[in-house]
Coordinates of C-alpha atoms and ligand atoms in Angstrom, one line a residue:
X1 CA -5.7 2.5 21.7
X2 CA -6.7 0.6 18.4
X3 CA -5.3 -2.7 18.4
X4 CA -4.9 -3.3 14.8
X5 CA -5.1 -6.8 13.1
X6 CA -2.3 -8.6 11.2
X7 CA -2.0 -10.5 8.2
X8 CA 0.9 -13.6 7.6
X9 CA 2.5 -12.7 4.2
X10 CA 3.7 -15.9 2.6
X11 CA 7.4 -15.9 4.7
X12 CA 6.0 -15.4 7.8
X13 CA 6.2 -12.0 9.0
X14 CA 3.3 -9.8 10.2
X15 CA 1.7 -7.2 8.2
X16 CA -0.9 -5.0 9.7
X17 CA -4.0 -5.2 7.9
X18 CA -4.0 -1.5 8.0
X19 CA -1.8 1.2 7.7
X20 CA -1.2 5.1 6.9
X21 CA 0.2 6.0 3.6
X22 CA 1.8 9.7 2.7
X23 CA 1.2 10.1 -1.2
X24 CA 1.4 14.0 -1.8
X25 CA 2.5 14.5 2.3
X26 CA 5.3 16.8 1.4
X27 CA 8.7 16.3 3.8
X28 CA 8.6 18.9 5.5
X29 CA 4.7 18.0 6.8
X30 CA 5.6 14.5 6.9
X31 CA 7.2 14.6 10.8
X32 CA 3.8 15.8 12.1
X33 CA 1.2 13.8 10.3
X34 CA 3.1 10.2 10.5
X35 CA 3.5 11.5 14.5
X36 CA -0.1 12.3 14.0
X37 CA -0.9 8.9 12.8
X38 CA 1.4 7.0 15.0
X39 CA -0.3 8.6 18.5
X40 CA -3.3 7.5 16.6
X41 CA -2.1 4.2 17.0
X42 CA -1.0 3.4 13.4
X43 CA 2.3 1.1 13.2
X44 CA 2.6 0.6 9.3
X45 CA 3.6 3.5 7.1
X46 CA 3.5 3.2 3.7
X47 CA 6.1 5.6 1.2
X48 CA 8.3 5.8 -1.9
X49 CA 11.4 7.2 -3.1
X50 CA 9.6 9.0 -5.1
X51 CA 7.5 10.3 -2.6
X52 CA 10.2 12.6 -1.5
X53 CA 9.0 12.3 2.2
X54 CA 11.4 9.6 3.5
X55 CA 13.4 11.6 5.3
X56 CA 9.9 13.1 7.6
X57 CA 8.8 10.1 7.5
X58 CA 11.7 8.8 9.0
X59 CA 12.2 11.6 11.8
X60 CA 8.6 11.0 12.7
X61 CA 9.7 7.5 13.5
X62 CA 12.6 8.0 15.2
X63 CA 10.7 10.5 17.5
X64 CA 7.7 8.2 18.3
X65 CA 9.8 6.3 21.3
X66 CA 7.8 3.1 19.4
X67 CA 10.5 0.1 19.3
X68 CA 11.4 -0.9 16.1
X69 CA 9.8 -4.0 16.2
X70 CA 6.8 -3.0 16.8
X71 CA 7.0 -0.1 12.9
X72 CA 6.2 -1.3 9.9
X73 CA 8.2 0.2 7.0
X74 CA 7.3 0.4 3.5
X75 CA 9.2 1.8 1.0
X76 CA 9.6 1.5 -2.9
X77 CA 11.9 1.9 -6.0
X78 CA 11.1 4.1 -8.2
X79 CA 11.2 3.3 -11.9
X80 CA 14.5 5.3 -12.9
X81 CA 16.3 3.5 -10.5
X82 CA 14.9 -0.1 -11.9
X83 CA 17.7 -2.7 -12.7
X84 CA 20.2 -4.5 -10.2
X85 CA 22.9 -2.3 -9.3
X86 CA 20.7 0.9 -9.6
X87 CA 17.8 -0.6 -6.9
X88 CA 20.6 -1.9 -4.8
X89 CA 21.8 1.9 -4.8
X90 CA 18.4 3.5 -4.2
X91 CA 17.7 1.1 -1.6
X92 CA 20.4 2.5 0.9
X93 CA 19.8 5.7 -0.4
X94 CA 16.1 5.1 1.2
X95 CA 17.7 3.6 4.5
X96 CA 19.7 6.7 4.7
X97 CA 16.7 8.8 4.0
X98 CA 14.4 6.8 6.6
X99 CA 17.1 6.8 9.2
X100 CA 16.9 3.1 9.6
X101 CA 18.8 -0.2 9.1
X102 CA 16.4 -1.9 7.0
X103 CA 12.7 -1.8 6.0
X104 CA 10.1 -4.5 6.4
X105 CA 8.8 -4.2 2.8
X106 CA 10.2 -3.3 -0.2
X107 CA 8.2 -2.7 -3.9
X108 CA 8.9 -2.5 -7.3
X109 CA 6.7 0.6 -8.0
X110 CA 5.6 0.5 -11.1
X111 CA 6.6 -2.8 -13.6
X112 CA 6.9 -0.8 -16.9
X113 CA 7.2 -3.8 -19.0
X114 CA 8.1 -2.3 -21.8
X115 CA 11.4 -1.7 -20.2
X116 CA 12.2 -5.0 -19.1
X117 CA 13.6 -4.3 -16.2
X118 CA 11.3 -5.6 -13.7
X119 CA 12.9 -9.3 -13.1
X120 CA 17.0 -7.6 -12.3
X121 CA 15.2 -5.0 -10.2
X122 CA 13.8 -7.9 -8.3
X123 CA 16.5 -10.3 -8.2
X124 CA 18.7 -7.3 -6.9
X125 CA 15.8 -7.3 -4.0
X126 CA 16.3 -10.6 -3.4
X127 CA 19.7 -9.7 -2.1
X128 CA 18.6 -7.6 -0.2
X129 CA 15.9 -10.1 1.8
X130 CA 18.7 -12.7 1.6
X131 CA 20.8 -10.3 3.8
X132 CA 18.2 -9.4 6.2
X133 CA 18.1 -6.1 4.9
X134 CA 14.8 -6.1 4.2
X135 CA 12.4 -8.8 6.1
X136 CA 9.5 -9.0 2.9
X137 CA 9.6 -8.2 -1.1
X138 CA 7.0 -7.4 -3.3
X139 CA 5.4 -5.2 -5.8
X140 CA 2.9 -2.5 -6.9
X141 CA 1.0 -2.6 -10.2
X142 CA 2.0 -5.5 -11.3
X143 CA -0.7 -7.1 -13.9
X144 CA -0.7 -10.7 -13.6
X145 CA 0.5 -11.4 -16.8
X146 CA 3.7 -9.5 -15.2
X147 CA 3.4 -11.8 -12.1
X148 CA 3.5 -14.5 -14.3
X149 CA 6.6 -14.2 -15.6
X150 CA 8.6 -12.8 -12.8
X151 CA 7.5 -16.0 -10.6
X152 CA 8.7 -18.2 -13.8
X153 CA 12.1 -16.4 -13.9
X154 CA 12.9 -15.8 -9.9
X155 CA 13.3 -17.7 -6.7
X156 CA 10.8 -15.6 -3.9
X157 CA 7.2 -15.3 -4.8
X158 CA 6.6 -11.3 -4.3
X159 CA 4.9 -11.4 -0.9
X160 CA 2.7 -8.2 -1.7
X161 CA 1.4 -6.6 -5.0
X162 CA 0.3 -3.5 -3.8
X163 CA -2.8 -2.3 -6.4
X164 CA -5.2 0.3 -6.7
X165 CA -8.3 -0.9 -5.4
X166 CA -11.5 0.2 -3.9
X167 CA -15.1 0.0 -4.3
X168 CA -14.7 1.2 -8.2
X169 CA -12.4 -0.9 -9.3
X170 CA -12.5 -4.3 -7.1
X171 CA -9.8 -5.7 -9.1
X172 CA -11.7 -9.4 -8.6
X173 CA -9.4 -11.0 -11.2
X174 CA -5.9 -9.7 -9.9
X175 CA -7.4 -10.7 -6.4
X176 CA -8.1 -14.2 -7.6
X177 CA -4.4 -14.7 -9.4
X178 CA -2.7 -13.2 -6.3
X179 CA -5.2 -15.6 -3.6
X180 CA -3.8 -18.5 -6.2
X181 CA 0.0 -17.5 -5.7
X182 CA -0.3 -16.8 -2.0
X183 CA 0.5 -12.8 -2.4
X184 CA -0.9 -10.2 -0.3
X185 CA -3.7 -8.1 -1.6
X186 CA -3.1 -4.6 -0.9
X187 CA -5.0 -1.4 -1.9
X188 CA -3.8 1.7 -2.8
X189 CA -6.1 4.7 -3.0
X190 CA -8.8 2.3 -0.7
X191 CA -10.8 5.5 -0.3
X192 CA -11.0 5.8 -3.9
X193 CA -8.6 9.6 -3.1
X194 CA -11.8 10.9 -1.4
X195 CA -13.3 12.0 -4.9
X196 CA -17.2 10.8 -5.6
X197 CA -16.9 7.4 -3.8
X198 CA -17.2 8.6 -0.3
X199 CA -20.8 10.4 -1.8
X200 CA -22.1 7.5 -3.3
X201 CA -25.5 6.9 -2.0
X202 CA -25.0 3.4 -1.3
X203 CA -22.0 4.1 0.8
X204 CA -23.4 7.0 2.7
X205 CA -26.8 4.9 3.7
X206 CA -24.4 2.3 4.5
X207 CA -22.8 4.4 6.9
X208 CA -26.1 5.5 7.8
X209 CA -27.2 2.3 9.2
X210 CA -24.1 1.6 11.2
X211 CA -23.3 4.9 12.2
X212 CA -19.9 5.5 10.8
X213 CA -18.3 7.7 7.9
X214 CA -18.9 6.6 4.3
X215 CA -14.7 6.4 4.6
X216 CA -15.2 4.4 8.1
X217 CA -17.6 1.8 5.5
X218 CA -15.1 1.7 2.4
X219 CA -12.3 0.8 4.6
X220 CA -14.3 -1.8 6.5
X221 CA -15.6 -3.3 3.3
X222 CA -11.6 -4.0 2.6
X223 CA -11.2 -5.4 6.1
X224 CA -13.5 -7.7 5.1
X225 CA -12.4 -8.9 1.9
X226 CA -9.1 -9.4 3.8
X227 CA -6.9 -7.0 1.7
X228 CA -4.7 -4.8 3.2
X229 CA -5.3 -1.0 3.2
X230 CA -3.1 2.1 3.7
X231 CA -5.7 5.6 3.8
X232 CA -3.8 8.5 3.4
X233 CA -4.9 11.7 4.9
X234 CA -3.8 14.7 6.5
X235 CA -6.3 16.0 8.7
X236 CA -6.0 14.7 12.7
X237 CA -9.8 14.2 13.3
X238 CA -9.6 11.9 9.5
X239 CA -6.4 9.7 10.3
X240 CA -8.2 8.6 13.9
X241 CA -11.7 7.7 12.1
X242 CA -9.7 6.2 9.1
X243 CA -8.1 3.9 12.5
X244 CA -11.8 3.6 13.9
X245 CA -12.9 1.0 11.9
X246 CA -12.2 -2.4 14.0
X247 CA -15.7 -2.0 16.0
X248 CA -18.6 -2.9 13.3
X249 CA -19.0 -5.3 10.1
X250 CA -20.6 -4.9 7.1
X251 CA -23.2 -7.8 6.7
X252 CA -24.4 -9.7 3.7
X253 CA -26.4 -6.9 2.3
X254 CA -23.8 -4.0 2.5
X255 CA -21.1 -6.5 1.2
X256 CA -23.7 -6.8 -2.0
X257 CA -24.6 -3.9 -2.4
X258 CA -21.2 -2.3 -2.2
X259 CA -20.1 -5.2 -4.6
X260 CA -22.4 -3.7 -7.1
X261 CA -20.9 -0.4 -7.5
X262 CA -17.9 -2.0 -9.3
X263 CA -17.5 0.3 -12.5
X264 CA -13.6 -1.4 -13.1
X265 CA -12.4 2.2 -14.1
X266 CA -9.1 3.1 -12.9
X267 CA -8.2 7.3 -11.1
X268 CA -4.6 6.0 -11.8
X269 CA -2.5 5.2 -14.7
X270 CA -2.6 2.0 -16.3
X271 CA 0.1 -0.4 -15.4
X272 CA 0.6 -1.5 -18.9
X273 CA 2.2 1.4 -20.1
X274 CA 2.8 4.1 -17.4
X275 CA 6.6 5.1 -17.0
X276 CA 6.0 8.4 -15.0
X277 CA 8.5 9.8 -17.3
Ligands
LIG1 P1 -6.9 7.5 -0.5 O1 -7.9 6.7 -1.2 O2 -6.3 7.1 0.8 O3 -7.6 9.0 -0.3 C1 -7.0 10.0 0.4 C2 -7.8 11.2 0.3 O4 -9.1 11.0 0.8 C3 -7.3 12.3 1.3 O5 -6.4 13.1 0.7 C4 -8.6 13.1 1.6 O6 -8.9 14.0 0.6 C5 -9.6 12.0 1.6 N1 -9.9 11.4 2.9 C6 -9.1 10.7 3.7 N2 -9.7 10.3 4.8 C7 -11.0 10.8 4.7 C8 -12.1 10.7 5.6 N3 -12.1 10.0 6.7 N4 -13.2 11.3 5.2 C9 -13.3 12.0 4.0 N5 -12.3 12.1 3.2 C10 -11.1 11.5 3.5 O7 -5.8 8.0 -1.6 P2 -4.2 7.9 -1.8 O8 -3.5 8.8 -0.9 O9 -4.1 8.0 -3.3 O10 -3.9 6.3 -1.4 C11 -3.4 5.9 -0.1 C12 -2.0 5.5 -0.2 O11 -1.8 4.5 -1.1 C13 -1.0 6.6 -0.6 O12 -0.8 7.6 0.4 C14 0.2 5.8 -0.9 O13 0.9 5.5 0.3 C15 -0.4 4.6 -1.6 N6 -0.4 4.8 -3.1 C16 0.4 3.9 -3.8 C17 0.4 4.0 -5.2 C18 1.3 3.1 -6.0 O14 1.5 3.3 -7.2 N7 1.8 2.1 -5.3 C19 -0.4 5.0 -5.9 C20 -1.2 5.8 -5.1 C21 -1.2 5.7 -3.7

């Protein structure tokens, strides 16, 4: 089975560098395609309150046999719930949900600035590391002007900011600010949600060459800029070639050319402004 590769966030503890997200898996799917993923040989899973799948998600691990230890949990707040008593509330209403006693990462989804929540929400998640509840914190769509002043006002440098990234939108700046501040890179949507990236010519003769999948490249070319990356899919034959990716590199050439196809335009909302309300 794949032996997957880990990456030290800035406390310590283990991440694998890849993992299986469940965006859009709805719950009652969720048992059979995280079970799907962990035969596979997955050990991360990546989901949300606001996923609504926590609670398959969480029967999926219970009924893997896989020791605790050896999962990786990632959950997040969602934005109605930001502030300190309201994150410390939807926190064990996630543990309850996953069926477990405390997750190895935990996100602020979305920073909606505007709000002006974002530093409470976090301090309340400091808590929650300082108890053991959680064993990392970070966040997702954070901007780095947002980074900037949540490290100025708090004690734990997020461990993770959790962005979408992929061959479309390489996010070189964020990368930089986070490689300055010792945070985790990781990419959401890596394979850019299987819309016209996985068809780009340069990809598919890419693949070509090495004989793998255009997805099988994309995720490879993440490996390699050392970010971490959570493909989401539901199909069986998909979530074992998404895993299948450990047995090639991309050289010189691929890594230019795919660097080239950088168009810096977002599929998601933008993090100034997005409330999901
Ligand atoms: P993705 O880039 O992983 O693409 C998934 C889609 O690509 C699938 O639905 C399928 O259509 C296609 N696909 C998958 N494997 C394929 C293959 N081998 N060949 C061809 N097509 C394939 O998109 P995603 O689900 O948006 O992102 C992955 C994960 O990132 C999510 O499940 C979620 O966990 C996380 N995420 C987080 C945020 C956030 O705000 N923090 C936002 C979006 C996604």
């Amino acid at each position: 089975m794949t032996k997957v590769p880990s990456i030290t966030l800035n406390n310590g503890v283990a991440m694998p560098q890849l993992g299986f997200g469940v965006w859009q898996v709805p719950d009652d799917e969720a048992t059979a395609t995280v079970s799907t993923a962990l035969e596979a040989g997955y050990r991360s899973v990546d989901t949300a309150a606001v996923y609504e799948n926590e609670k398959g998600t969480g029967r999926a691990l219970a009924g893997s046999g896989i020791p605790r230890e050896e999962l990786f949990v990632t959950t997040k707040v969602w934005n109605t719930d930001q502030g300190y008593d309201t994150t410390l509330r939807a926190f064990d209403a996630s543990l309850e949900r996953l069926g477990l006693d405390r997750v190895d990462l935990y996100l602020i989804h979305w920073p909606m600035p505007d709000a002006g929540r974002y530093v409470d929400t976090y301090r309340a998640m400091e808590s929650l590391l300082a108890d053991g509840r959680v064993r990392a914190i970070g966040v997702s769509n954070f901007l780095p002007e947002h980074l900037e002043r949540l490290i100025g006002e708090v004690g734990v440098v997020p461990a993770v900011n959790q962005i979408e990234l992929h061959p479309q939108l390489q996010q070189t700046d964020a990368r930089a600010f986070h490689a300055l501040h010792s945070i985790a890179t990781e990419s959401w949507s890596p394979l850019g949600q299987g819309r016209g990236l996985l068809e780009v010519p340069t990809v598919v003769a890419i693949g070509r060459k090495h004989g793998r999948t255009p997805a099988q490249v994309v995720l490879a070319w993440h490996l390699a800029l050392g970010l971490v990356v959570i493909p989401k899919s539901s199909t069986p034959s998909r979530i074992r070639e998404n895993l299948d990716v450990f047995g090639f590199e991309l050289d010189e050439e691929d890594m230019a050319a795919l660097a080239a196809l950088d168009e810096g335009r977002r599929l998601g909302p933008d993090p100034a402004t997005f409330t999901g309300l």
